[in-house]
Short mmCIF file of C-alpha atoms in Angstrom, two decimals:
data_model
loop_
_atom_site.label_atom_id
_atom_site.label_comp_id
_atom_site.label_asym_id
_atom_site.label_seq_id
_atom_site.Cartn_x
_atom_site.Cartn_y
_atom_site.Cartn_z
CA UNK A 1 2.11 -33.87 7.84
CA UNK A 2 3.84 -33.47 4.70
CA UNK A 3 1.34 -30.98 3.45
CA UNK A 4 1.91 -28.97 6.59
CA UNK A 5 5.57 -28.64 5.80
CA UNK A 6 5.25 -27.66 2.63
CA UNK A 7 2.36 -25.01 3.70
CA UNK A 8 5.37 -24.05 6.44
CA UNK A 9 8.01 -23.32 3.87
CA UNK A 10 5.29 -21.47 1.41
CA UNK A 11 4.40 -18.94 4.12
CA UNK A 12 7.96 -18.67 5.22
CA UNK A 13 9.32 -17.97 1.63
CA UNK A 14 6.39 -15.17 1.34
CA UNK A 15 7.77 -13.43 4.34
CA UNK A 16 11.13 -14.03 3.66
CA UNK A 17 10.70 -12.22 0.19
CA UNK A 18 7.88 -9.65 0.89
CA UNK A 19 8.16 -6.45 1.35
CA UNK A 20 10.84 -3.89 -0.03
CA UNK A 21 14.41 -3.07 0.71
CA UNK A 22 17.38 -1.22 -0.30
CA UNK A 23 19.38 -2.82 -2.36
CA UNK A 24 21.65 -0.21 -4.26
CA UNK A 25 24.08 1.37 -2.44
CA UNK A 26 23.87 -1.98 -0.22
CA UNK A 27 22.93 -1.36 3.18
CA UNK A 28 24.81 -2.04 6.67
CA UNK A 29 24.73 -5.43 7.13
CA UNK A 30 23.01 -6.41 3.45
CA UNK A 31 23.99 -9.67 1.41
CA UNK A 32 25.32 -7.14 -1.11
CA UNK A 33 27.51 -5.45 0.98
CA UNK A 34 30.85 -6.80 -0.06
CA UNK A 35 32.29 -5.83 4.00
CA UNK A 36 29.04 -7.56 5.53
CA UNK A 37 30.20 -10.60 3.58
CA UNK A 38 33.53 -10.33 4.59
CA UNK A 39 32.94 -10.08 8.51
CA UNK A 40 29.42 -12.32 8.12
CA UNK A 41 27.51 -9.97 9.29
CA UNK A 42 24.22 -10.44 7.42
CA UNK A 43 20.39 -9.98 7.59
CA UNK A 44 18.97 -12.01 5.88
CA UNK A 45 15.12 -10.32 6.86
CA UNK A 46 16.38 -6.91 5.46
CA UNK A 47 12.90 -6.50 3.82
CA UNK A 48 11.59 -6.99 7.03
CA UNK A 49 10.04 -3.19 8.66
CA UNK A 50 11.77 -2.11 12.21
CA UNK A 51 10.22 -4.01 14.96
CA UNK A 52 10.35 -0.62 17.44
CA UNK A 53 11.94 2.25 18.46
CA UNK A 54 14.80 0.19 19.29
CA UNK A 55 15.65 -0.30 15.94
CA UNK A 56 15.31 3.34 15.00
CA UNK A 57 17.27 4.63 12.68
CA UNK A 58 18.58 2.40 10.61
CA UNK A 59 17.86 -0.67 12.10
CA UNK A 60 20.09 -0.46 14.40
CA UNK A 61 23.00 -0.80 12.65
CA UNK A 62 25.01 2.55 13.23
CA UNK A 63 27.43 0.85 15.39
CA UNK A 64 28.88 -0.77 12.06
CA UNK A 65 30.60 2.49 11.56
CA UNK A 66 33.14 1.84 14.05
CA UNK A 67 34.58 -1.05 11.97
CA UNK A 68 35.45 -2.11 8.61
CA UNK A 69 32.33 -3.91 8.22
CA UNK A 70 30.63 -0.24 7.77
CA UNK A 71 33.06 1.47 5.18
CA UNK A 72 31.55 3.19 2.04
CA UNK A 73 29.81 1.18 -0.56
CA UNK A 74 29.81 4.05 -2.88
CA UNK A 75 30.68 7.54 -3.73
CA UNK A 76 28.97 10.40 -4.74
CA UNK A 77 29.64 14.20 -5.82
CA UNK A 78 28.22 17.12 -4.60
CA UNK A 79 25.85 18.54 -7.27
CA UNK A 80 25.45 14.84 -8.86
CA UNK A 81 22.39 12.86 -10.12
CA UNK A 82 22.44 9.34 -8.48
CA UNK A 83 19.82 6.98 -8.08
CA UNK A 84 18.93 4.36 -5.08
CA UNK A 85 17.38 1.00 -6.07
CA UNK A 86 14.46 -0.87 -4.49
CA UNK A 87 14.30 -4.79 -4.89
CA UNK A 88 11.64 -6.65 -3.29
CA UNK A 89 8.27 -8.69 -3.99
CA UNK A 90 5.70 -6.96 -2.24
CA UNK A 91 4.88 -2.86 -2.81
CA UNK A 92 2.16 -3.21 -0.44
CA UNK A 93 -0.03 -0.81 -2.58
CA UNK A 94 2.94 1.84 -2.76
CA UNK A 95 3.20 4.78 -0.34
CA UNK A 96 5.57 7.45 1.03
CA UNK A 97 9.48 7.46 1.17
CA UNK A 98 12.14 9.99 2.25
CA UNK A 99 15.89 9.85 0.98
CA UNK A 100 17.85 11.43 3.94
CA UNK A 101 21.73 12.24 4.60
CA UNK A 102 23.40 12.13 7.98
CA UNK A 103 26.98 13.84 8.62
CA UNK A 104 26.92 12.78 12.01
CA UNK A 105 27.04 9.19 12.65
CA UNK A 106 22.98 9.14 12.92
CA UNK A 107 22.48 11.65 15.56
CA UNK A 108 20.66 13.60 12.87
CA UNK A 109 18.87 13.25 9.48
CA UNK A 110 18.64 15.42 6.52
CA UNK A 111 15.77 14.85 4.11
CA UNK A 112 17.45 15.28 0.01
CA UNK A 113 14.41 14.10 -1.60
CA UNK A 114 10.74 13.17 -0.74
CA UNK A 115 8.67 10.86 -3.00
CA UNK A 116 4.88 11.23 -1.72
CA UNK A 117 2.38 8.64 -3.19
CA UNK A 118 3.27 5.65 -5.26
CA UNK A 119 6.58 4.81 -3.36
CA UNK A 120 7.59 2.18 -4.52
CA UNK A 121 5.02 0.83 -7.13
CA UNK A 122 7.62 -1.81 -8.19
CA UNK A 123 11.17 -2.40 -7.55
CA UNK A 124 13.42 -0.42 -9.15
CA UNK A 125 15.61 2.74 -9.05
CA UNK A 126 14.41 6.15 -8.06
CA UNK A 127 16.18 9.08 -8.98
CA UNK A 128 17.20 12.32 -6.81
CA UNK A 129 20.23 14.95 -6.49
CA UNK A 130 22.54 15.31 -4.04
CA UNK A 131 22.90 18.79 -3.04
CA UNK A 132 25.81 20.80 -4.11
CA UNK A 133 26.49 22.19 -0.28
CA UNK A 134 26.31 18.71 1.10
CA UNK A 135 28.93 18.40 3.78
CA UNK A 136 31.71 16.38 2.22
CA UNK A 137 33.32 13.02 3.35
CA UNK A 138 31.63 9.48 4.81
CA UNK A 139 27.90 10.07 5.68
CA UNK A 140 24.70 7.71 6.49
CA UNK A 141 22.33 7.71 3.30
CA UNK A 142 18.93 6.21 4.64
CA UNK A 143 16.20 5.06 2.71
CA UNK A 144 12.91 5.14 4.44
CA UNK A 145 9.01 3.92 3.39
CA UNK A 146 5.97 3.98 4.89
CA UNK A 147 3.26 1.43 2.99
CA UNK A 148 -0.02 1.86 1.58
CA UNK A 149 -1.43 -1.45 2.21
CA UNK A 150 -0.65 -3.31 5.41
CA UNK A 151 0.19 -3.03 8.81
CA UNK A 152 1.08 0.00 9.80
CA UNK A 153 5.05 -0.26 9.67
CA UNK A 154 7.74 1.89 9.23
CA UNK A 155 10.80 0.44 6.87
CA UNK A 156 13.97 1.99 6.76
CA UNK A 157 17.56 0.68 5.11
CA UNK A 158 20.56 2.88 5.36
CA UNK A 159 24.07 2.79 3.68
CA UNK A 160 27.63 4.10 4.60
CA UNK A 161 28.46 6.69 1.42
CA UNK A 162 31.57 8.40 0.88
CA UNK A 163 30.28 12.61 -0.67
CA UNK A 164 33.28 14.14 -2.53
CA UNK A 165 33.83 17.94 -3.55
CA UNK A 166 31.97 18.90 -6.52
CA UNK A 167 30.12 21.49 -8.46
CA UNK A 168 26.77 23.09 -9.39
CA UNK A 169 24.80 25.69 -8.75
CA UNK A 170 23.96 27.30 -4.96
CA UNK A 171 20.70 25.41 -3.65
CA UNK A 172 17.65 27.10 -2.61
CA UNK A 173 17.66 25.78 0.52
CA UNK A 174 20.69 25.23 2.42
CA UNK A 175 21.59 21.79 3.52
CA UNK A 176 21.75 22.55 7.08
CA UNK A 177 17.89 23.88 6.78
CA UNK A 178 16.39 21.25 5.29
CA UNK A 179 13.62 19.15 7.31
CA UNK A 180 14.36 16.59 9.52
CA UNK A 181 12.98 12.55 8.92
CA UNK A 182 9.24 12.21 9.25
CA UNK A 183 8.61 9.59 12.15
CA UNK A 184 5.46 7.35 13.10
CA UNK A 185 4.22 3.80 13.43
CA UNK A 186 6.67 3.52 16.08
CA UNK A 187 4.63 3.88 19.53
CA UNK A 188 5.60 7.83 19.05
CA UNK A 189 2.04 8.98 19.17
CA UNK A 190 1.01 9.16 15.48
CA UNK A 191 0.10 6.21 12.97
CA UNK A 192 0.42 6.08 8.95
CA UNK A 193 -3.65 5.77 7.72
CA UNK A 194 -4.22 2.22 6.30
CA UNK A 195 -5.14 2.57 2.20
CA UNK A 196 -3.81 6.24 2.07
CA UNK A 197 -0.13 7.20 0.90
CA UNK A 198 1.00 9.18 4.08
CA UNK A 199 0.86 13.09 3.51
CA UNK A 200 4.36 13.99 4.96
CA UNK A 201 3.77 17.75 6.67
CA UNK A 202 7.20 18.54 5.97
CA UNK A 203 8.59 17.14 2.84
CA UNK A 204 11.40 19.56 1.87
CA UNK A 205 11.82 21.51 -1.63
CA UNK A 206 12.69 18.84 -3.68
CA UNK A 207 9.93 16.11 -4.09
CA UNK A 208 8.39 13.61 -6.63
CA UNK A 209 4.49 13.37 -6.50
CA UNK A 210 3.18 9.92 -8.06
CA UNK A 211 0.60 7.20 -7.84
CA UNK A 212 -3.15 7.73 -8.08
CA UNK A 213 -4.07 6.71 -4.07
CA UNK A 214 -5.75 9.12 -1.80
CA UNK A 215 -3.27 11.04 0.42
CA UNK A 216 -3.61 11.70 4.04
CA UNK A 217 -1.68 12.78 6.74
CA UNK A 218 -1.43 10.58 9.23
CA UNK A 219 -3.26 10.61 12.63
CA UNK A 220 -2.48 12.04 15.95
CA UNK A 221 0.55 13.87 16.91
CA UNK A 222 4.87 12.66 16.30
CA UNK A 223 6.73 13.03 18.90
CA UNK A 224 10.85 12.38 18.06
CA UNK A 225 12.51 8.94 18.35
CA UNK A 226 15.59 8.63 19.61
CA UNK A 227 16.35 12.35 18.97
CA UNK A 228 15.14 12.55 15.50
CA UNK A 229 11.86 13.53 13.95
CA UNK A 230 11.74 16.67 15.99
CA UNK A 231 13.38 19.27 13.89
CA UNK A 232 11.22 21.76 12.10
CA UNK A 233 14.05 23.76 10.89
CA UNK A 234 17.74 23.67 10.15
CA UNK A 235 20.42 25.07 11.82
CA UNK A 236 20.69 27.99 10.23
CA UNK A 237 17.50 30.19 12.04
CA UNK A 238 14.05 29.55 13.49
CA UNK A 239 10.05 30.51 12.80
CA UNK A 240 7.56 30.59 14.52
CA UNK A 241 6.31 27.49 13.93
CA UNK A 242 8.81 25.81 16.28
CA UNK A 243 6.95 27.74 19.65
CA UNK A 244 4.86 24.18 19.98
CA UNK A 245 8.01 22.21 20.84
CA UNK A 246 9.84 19.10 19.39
CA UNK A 247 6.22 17.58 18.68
CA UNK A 248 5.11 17.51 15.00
CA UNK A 249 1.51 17.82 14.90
CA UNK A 250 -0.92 15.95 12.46
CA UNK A 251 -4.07 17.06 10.50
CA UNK A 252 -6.88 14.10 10.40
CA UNK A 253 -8.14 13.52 6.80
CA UNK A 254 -6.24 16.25 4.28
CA UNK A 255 -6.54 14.52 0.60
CA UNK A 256 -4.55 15.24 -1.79
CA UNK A 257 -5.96 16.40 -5.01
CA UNK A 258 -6.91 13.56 -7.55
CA UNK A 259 -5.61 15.91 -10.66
CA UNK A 260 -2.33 14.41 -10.96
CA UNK A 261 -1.76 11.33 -13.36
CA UNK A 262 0.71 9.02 -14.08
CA UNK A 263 2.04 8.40 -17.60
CA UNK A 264 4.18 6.07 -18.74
CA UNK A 265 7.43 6.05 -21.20
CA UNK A 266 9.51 3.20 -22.33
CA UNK A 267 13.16 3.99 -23.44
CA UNK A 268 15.86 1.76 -24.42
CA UNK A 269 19.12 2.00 -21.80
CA UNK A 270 22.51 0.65 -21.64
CA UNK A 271 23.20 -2.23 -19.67
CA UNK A 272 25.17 0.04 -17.56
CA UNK A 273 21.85 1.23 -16.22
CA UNK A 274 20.11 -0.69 -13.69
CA UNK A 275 16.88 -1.66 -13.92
CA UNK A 276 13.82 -0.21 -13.34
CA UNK A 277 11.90 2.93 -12.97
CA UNK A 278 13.35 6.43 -12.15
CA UNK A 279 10.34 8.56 -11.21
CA UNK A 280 10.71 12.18 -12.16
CA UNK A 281 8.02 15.27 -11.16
CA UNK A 282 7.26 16.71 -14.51
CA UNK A 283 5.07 20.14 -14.83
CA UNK A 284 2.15 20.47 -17.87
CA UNK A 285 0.89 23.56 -17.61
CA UNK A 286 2.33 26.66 -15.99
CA UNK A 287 0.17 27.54 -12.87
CA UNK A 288 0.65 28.44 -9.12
CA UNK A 289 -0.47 25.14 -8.72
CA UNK A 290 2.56 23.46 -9.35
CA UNK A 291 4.52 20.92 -6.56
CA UNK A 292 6.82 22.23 -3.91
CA UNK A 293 9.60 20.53 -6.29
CA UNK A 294 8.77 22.71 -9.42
CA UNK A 295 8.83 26.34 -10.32
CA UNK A 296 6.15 28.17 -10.69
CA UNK A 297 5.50 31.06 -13.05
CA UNK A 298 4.73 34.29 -11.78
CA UNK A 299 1.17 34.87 -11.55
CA UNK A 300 -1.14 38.36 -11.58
CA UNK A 301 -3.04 36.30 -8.31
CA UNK A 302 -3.65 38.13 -5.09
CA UNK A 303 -1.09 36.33 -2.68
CA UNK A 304 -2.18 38.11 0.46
CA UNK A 305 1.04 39.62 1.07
CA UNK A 306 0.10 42.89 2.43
CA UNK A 307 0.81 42.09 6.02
CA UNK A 308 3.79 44.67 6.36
CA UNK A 309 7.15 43.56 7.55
CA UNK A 310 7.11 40.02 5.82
CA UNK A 311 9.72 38.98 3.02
CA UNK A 312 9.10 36.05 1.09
CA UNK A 313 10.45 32.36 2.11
CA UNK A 314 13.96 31.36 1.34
CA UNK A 315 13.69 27.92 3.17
CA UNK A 316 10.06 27.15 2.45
CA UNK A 317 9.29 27.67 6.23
CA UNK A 318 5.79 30.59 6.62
CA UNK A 319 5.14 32.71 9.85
CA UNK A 320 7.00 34.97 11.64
CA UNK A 321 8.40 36.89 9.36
CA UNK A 322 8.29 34.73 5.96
CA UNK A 323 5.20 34.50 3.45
CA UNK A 324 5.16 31.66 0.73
CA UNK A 325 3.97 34.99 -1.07
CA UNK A 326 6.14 36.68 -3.65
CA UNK A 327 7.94 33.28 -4.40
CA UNK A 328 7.62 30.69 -6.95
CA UNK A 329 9.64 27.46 -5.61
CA UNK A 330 7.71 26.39 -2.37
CA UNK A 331 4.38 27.14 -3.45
CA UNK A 332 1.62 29.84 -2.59
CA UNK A 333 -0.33 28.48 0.35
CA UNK A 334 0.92 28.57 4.45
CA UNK A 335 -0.22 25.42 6.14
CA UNK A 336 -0.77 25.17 9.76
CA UNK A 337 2.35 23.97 10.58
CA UNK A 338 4.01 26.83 8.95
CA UNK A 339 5.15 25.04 5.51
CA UNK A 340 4.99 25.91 1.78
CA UNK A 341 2.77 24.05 -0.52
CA UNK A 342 0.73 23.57 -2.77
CA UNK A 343 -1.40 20.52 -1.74
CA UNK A 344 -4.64 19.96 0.45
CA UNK A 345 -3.24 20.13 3.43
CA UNK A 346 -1.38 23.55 2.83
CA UNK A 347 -3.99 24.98 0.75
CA UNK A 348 -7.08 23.89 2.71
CA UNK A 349 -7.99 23.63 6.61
CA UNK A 350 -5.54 25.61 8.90
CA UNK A 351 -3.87 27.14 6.33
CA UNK A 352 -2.81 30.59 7.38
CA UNK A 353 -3.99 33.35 4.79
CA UNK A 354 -2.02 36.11 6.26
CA UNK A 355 1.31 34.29 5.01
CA UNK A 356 -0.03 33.52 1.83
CA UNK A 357 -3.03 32.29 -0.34
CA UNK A 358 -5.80 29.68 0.85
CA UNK A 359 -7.64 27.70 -0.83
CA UNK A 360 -6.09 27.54 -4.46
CA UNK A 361 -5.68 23.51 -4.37
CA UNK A 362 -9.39 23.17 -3.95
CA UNK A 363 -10.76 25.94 -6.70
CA UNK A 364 -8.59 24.84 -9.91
CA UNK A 365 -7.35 21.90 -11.68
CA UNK A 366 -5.06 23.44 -13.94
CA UNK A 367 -1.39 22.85 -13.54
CA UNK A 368 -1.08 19.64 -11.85
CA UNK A 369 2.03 17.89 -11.82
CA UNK A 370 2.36 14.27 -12.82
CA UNK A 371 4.69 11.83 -12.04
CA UNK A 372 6.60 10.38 -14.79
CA UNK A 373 7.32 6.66 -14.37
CA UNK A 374 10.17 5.70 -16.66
CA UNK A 375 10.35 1.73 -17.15
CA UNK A 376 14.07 0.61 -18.38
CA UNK A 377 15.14 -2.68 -19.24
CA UNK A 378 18.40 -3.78 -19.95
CA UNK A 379 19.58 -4.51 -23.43
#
């Protein structure tokens, strides 16, 4: 009997602690939210992953905002460098996260940074920008994973943060046309593949490539939850990739390419810093092969540009009347769902030659990106 108990608190203590969470800027309804504490509202399973739809975004927790108990934990600037910190015991193999901004309440997502592949290999902070045309005042900052190893969950924390007026230079990619949240694993027709860090179709200009696990895009076809996961493109136009409908359709099995690799530098921080790892997409070798999230140097390639009429990409969108040709952020290859890349699933099957180039990801090597992992400790 006794054993049984103690065998009940073991496996209660390993859920109670697994997974990953949020835990910098604290989260509605976090123990480290200093207005949780104050009204009690806690969750004490925060690492826990949303049990359905229901709980989608945020966990559910939007309605905080009409009270003190959701105020801003933290302010950033337009133009700034922040980081987010993970804390947790389980990494579940890694993954795919997105770092989105709401200026609505919720009703809508924003996606500032994507980290595909070896999200989160331990806890720690992650490092991204917040854009310099970011709408100003209280917004939603969410947080949101989908594992390697595991069940095939979805986990997603989200904080109330105040964004004041700054500086820095004009992005790319306007803040009202950058991608929407990529939803599955949540009875919305599509599931994460077990073993594989989640190929997100859609991952915006500015991402971090890491780990060493196969990538694939996940299986069947997303349809929106709860209003969000449907938008292909911002407010500020359309392509003609948005004729299929709210839907965000899938390719099975699209690998990314096992060229990148991970190295490792130790520095010494302050004790200001927190702890961790801030992951960081570095280039090696100039080549049109570079990430979505680097430049690329111009290159003497054919692009397969010559379709008349077409100007090259300003929002990393292809078809209609944009080409990834003739433009070095986004990357040189159309994929089937009318988005710049660079990887497998741009390069490879479905990708549309008369918007670009096919075919580069699978013919060279040179170039890759690699994901710097940068432990810190404090002093």
């Amino acid at each position: 009997m006794a054993f049984r108990f103690f065998l009940t608190i073991v496996l209660f203590s390993i859920t109670a602690l697994g997974h990953m969470e949020m835990t910098f800027p604290p989260p509605f309804r976090s123990s480290d939210n200093p207005f949780a504490k104050a009204a009690q509202k806690i969750d004490y399973s925060m690492t826990s992953p949303l049990s359905g739809p229901a709980q989608f975004p945020c966990k559910g927790y939007l309605t905080d905002l009409t009270s003190a108990v959701g105020a801003p934990v933290v302010t950033w600037t337009q133009g700034s460098s922040v980081n987010f910190t993970l804390g947790g015991s389980a990494v579940h193999g890694g993954g795919s996260c997105q770092a989105a901004i709401s200026n609505d309440a919720g009703k809508s997502f924003f996606v500032i940074h994507t980290y595909q592949g070896g999200c989160p290999l331990a806890p720690g902070s992650f490092q991204l920008d917040i854009p310099s045309d970011t709408p100003t005042g209280n917004v939603v900052f969410a947080w949101l994973w989908y594992n390697n190893i595991g069940n095939r969950e979805i986990y997603m924390n989200c904080a109330s943060v105040t964004i004041a007026s700054g500086s820095g230079t004009a992005p790319k990619t306007a803040f009202s046309a950058r991608p929407d949240l990529f939803v599955a694993n949540l009875a919305n027709g599509c599931t994460t593949v077990e073993t594989t860090d989640v190929l997100i179709p859609n991952p915006g200009p500015d991402v971090t490539t890491g780990g060493t696990a196969k990538s694939q895009a996940a299986s069947g076809t997303c349809s929106p939850v709860n209003g969000i996961g449907g938008r292909t493109s911002g407010s500020t136009g359309s392509t003609g990739s948005e004729a299929s409908g709210n839907s965000s359709s899938v390719a099975p099995a699209a690998s990314r390419s096992t060229s990148s690799v991970v190295s490792i530098q130790i520095i010494p921080t302050s004790s200001a810093s927190p702890s961790g790892f801030i992951t960081s997409a570095t280039a090696v070798a100039p080549s049109s092969q570079l990430s979505s999230a680097t430049s690329i140097a111009p290159s003497s390639q054919s692009t397969g540009s010559s379709t008349s009429g077409l100007t090259p990409t300003i929002d990393g969108q292809c078809s209609g009347s944009q080409t990834c040709a003739g433009q070095s952020i986004y990357g040189q290859c159309c994929s089937q769902w009318g988005f710049c890349g660079v990887t497998d699933a741009h390069c490879g099957t479905g990708c549309m030659a008369a918007f670009g180039v096919c075919g580069i990801n699978g013919t060279s090597s040179t170039g890759a990106v690699r994901a710097r992992y940068v432990r810190r400790f404090r002093n």
